Short mmCIF file of C-alpha atoms in Angstrom, two decimals:
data_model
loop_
_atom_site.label_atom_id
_atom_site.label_comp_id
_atom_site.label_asym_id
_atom_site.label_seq_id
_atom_site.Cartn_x
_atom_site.Cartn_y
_atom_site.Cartn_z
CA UNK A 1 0.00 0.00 0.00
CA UNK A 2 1.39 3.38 -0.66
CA UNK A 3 1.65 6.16 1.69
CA UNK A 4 1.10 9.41 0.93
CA UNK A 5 3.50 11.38 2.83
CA UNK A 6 3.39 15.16 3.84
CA UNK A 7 5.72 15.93 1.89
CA UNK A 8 4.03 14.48 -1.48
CA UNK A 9 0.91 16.25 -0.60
CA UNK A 10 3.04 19.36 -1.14
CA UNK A 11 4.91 18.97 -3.44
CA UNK A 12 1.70 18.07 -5.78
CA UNK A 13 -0.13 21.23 -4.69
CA UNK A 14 2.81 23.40 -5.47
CA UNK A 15 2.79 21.85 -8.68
CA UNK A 16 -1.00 22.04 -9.31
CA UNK A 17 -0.37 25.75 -7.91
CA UNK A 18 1.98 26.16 -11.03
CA UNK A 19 -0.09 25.18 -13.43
CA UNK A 20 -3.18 26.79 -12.96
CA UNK A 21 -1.07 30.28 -12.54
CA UNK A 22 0.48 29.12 -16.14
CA UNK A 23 -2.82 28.66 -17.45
CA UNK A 24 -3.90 32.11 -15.89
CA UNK A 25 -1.39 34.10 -17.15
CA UNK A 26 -2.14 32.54 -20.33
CA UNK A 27 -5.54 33.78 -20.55
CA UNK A 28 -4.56 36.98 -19.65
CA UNK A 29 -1.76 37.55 -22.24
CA UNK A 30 -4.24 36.15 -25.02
CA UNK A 31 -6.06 39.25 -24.19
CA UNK A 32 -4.84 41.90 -27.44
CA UNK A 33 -4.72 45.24 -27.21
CA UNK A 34 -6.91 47.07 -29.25
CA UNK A 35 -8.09 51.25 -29.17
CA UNK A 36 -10.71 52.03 -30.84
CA UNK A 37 -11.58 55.79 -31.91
CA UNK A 38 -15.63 56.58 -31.58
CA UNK A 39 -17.76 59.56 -31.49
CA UNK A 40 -20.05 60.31 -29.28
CA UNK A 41 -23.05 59.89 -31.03
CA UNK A 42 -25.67 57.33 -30.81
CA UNK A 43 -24.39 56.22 -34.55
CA UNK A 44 -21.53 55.06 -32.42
CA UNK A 45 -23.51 52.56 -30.01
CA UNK A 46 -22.18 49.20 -31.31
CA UNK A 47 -18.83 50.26 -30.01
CA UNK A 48 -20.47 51.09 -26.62
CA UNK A 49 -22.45 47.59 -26.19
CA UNK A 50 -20.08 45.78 -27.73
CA UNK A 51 -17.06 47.30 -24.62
CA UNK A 52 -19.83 47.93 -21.92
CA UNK A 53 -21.13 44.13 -22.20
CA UNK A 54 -17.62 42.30 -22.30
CA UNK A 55 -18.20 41.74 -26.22
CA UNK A 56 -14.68 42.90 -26.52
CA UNK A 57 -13.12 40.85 -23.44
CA UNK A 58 -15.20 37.96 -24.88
CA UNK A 59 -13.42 37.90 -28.07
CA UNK A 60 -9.87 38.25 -26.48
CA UNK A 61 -9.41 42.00 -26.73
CA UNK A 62 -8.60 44.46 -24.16
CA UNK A 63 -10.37 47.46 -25.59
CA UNK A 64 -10.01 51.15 -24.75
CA UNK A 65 -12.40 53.60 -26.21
CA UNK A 66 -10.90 56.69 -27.83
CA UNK A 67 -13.17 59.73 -28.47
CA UNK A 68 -13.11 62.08 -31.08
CA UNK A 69 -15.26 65.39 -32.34
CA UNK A 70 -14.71 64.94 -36.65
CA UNK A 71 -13.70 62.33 -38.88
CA UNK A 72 -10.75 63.37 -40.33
CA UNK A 73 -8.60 63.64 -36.93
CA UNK A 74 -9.95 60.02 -36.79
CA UNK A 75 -8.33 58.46 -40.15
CA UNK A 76 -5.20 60.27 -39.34
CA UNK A 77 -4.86 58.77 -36.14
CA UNK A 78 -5.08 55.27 -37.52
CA UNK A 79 -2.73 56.13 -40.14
CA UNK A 80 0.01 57.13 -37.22
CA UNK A 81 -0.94 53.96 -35.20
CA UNK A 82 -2.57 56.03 -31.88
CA UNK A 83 -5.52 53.72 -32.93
CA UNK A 84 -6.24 50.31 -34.31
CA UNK A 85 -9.79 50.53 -35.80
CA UNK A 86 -12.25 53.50 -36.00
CA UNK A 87 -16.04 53.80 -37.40
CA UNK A 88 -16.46 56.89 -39.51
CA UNK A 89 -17.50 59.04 -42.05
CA UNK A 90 -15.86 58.79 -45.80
CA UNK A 91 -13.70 62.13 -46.09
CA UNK A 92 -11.33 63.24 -48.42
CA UNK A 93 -8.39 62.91 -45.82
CA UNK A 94 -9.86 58.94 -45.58
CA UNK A 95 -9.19 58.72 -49.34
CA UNK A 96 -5.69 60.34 -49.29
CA UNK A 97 -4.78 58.14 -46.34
CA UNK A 98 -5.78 55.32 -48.02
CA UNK A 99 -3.67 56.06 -51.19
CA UNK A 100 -0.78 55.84 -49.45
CA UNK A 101 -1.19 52.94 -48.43
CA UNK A 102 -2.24 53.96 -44.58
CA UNK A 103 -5.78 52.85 -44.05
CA UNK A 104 -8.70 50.16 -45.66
CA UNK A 105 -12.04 50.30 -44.99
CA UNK A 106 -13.10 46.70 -43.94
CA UNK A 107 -16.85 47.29 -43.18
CA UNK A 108 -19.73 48.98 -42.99
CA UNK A 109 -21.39 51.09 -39.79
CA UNK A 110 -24.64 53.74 -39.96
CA UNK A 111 -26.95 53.40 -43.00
CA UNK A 112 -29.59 55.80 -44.26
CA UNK A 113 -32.82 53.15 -44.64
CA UNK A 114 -36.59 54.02 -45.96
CA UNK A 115 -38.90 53.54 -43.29
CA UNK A 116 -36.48 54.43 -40.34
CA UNK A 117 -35.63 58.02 -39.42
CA UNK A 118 -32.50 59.17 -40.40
CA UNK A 119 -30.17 62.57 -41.04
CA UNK A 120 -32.04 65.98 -40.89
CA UNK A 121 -31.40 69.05 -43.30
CA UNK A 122 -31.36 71.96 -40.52
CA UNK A 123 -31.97 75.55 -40.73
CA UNK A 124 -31.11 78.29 -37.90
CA UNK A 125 -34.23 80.49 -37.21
CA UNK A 126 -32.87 83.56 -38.45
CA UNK A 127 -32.39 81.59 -42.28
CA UNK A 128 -36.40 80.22 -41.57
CA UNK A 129 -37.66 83.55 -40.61
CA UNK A 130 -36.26 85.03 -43.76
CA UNK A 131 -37.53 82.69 -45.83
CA UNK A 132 -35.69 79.11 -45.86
CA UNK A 133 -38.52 76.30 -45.28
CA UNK A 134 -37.00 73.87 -47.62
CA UNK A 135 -34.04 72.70 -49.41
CA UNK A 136 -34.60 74.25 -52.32
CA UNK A 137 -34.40 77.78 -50.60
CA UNK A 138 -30.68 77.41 -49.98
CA UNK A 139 -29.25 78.75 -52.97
CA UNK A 140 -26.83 81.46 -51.76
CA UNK A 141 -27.53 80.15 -48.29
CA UNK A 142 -24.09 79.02 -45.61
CA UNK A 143 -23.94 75.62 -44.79
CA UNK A 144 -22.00 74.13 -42.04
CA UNK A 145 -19.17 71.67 -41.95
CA UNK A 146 -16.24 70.37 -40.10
CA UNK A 147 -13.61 70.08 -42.88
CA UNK A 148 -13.63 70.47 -46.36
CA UNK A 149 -14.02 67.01 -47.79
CA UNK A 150 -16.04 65.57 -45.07
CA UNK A 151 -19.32 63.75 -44.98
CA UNK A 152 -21.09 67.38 -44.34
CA UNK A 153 -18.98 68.65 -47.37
CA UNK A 154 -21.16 65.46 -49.69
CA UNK A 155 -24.05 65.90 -48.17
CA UNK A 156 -24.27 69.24 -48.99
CA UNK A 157 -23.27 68.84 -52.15
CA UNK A 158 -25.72 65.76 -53.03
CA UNK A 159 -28.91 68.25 -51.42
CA UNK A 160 -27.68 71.08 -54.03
CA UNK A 161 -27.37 69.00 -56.95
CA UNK A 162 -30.89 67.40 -56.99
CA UNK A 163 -32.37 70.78 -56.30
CA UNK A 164 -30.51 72.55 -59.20
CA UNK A 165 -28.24 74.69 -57.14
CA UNK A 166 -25.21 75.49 -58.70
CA UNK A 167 -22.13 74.23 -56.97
CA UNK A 168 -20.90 77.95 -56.11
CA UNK A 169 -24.14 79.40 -55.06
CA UNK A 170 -23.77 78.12 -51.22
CA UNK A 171 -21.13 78.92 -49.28
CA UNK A 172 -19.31 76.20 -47.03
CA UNK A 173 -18.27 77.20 -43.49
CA UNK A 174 -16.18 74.48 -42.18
CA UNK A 175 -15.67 74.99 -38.37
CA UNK A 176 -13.92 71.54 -37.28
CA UNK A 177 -16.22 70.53 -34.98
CA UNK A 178 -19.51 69.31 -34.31
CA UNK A 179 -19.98 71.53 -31.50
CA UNK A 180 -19.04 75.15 -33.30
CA UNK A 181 -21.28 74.01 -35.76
CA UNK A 182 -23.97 73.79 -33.59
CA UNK A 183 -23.14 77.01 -31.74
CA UNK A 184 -22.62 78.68 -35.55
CA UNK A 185 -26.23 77.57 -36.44
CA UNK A 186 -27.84 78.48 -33.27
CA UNK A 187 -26.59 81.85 -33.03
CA UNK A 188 -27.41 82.40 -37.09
CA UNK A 189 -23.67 82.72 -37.80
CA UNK A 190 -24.57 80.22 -40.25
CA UNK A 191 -27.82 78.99 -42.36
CA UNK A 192 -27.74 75.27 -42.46
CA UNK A 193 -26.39 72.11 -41.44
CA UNK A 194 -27.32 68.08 -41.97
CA UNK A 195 -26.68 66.14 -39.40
CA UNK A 196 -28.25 62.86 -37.31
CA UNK A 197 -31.75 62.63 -36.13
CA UNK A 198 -30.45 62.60 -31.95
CA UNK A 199 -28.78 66.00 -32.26
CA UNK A 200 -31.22 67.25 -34.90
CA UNK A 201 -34.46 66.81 -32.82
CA UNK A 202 -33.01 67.70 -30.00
CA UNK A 203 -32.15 71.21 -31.67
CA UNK A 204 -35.61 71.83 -33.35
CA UNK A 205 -37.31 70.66 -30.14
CA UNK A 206 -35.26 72.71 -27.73
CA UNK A 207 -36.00 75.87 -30.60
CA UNK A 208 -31.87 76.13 -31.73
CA UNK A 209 -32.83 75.44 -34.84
CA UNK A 210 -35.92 73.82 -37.68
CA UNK A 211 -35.60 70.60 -39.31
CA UNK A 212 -36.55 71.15 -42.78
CA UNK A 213 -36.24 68.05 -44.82
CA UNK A 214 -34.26 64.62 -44.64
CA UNK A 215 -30.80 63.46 -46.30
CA UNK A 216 -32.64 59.88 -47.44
CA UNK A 217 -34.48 62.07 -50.04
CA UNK A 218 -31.35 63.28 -51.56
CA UNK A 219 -28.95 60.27 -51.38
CA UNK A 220 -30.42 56.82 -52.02
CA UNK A 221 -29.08 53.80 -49.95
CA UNK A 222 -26.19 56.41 -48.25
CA UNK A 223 -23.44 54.54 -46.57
CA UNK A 224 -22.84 56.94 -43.69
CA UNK A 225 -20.10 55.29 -41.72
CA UNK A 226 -17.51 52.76 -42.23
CA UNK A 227 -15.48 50.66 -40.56
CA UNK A 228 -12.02 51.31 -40.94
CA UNK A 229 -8.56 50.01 -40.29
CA UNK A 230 -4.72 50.72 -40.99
CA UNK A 231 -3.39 48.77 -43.95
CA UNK A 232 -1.14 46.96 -41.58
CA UNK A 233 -3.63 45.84 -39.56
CA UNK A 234 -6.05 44.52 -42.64
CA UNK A 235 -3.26 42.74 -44.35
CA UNK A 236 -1.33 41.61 -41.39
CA UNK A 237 -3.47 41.12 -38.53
CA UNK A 238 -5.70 39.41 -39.99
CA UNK A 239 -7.16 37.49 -36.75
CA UNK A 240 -7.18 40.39 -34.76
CA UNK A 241 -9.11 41.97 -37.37
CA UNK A 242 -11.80 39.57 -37.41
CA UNK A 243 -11.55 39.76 -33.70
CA UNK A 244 -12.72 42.86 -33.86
CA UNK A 245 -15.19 42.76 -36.64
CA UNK A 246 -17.15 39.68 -34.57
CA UNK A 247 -17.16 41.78 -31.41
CA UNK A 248 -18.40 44.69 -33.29
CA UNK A 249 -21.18 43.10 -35.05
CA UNK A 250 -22.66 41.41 -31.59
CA UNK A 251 -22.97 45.26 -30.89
CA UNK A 252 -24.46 46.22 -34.21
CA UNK A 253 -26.85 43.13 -33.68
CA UNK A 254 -27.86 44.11 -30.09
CA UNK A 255 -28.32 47.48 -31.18
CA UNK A 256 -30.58 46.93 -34.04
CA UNK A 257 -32.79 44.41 -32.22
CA UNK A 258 -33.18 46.52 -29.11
CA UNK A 259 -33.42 50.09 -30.59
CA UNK A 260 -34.48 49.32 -34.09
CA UNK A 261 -36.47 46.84 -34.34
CA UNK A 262 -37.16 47.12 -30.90
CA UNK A 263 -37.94 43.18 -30.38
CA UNK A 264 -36.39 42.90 -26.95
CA UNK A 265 -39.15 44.72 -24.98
CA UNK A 266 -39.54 48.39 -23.31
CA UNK A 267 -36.99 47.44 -20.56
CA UNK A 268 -34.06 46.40 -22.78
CA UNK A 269 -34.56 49.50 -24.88
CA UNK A 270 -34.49 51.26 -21.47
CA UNK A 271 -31.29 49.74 -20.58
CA UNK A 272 -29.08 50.04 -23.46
CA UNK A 273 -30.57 53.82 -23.70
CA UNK A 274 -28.85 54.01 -20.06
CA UNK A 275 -25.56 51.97 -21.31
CA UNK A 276 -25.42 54.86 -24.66
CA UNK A 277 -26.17 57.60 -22.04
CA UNK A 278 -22.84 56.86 -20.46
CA UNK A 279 -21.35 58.44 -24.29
CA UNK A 280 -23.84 60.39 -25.03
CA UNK A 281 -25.21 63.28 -23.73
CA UNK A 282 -23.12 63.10 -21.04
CA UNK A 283 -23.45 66.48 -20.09
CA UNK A 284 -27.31 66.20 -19.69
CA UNK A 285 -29.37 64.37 -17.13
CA UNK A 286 -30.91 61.16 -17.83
CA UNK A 287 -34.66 62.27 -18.44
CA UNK A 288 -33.20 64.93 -20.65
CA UNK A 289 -31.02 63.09 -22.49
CA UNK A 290 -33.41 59.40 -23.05
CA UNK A 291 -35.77 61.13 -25.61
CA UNK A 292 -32.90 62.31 -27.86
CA UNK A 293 -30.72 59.22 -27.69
CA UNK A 294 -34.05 56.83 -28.75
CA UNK A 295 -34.96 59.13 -31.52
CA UNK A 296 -31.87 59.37 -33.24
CA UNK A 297 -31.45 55.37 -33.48
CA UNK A 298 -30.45 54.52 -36.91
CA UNK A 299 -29.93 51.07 -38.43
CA UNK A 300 -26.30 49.96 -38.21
CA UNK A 301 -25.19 47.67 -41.14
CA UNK A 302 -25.97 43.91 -39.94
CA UNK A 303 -22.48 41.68 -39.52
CA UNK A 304 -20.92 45.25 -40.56
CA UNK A 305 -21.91 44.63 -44.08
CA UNK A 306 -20.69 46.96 -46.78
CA UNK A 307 -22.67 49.20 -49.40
CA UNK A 308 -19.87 48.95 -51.54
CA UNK A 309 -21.91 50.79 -53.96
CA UNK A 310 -22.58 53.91 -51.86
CA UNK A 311 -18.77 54.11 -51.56
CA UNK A 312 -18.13 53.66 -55.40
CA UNK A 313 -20.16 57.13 -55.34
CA UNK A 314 -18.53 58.71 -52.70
CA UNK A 315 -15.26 58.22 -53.61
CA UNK A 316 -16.17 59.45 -57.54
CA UNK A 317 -17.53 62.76 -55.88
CA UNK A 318 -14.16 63.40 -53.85
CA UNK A 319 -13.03 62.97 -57.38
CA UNK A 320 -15.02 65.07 -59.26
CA UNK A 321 -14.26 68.02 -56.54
CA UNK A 322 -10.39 67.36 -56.68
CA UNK A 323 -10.54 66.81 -53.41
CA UNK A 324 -8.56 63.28 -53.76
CA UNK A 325 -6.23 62.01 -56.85
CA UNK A 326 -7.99 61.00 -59.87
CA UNK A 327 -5.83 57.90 -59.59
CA UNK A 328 -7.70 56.75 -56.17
CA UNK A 329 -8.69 53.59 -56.79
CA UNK A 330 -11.70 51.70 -54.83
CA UNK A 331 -8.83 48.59 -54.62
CA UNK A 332 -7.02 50.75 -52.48
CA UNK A 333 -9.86 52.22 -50.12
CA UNK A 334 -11.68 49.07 -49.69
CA UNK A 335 -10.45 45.87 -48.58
CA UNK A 336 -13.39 43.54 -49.26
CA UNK A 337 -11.92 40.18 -47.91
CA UNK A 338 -13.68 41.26 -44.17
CA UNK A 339 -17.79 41.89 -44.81
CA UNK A 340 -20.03 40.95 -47.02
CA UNK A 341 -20.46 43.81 -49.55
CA UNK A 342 -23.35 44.90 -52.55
#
């Protein structure tokens, strides 16, 4: 019969002691380093759910949330490497980026979709009291926009050219960020704006400003945001990537059940309208902020799907405005090995 000694007994629990710390430390190191640059708009949720419920963790990345107030700042901070993946708007300074080989697009975010609200055309009340009640009354009207070359830059530009405004008969004021636009427009420094349904409403309801039309009617099937990546990153790091991508889309998917579609009941709309308050609206309390944050839900691109044909037109505008080289090439902007695309 064999004894079991003291001794053995410790020696095996040291050893078991050992392994399971191996194992730990293991897990932990599997754990990738990713940060991730976001707005903070409701557009932005997926990235929210995806770090507030552990979709990140889940998926074996330690994720840090980096916030930013314009979409260009955002492309050239993937480019330098300060972060890994970002969801924004097409701009020119995406496009240049991506010609030199800096940055791929490997997916698609915020959609404009018939039947569910979307972008706003906006007017200050000094432009509606002289006059402006629709689109067509902006002809040698300002608009507002962060940079030349950004998705406010297209917008405008798609509104003016199916109501037969000349190109040169509205003046662009681009002010950088989000919130000098809004102060521009409020204070009549400027005419109009476009911009999502959250800060829209909130703007006509709070009497900043009057919604006068919608963006769907002027640009069919528009691809709003993208998901985006350094070159590096798409050709290399290829795993992390999809990583990523999965992680993402259990966001988008939450987000579009809950908010959207709104199949998960009152009290998980209620919820995740608490979890996006924590981005959004920060500055406002709860009750204040919950009316804006529901209304400006838009339909995020399922499994981060691609309108590769919304892009196609974006990127011939940039052309067409020489805001990008004529060479750009949709090969080098999109990498369609990631996301479904159509």
């Amino acid at each position: 019969m064999q004894v079991i000694t003291k001794s053995k007994i410790l020696r095996k629990s040291f050893v078991f002691m050992i392994a399971a710390f191996t194992v730990l430390s293991t897990h932990v190191s599997a754990q990738e380093s990713v940060n991730i640059g976001v707005l903070r708009f409701t557009s932005h949720s997926a990235a929210f759910i995806a770090f507030e419920k552990g979709y990140f963790k889940e998926a074996g990345l330690s994720a840090k949330l980096i916030p930013f107030q314009a979409a260009a700042p955002m492309a050239v901070a993937i480019a330098s490497g300060d972060i890994d993946y970002g969801v924004t708007a097409i701009s020119g300074a995406l496009v240049n980026l991506a010609e030199k080989g800096a940055i791929r697009i490997i997916g698609g975010a915020l959609t404009e979709e018939k039947g569910v609200d979307g972008q706003k055309i906006l007017v200050s009340n000094k432009a509606y009291a002289s006059g402006v009640r629709t689109a067509s009354d902006l002809k040698g009207r300002s608009f507002g926009l962060t940079q030349t070359g950004s998705s406010f830059h297209y917008m405008a530009a798609q509104i003016a050219k199916k109501e037969g405004i000349p190109r040169n008969s509205m003046s662009l004021k681009p002010l950088q960020k989000v919130g000098a636009i809004i102060g521009a427009l409020k204070s009549g420094q400027i005419d109009a704006w476009s911009i999502v349904p959250h800060i829209a409403k909130a703007l006509d309801k709070s009497g900043g400003a009057k919604i006068i039309g919608n963006v769907a009617d002027y640009i069919d099937g528009y691809q709003i945001t993208t998901i985006f990546t350094s070159k590096n990153n798409a050709d290399n790091k290829r795993a992390l990537t999809k990583k990523f991508l999965s992680a993402y889309s259990k966001g988008i998917k939450e987000f579009n059940e809950v908010m959207i579609d709104k199949t998960k009941g009152d009290g998980a709309i209620e919820s995740t309208t608490r979890l996006i308050h924590k981005y959004v609206y920060t500055s406002r309390p709860y009750k204040k902020a919950a009316g804006s944050i529901k209304a400006g839900s838009m339909r995020l691109q399922p499994n981060g799907q691609l309108n590769l044909t919304s892009v196609k037109h974006q990127l011939d505008w940039f052309k067409s405005e020489k805001l990008v080289p004529q060479s750009a090439s949709i090969k080098n902007l999109v990498d369609t090995s990631y996301v479904k695309t159509f």
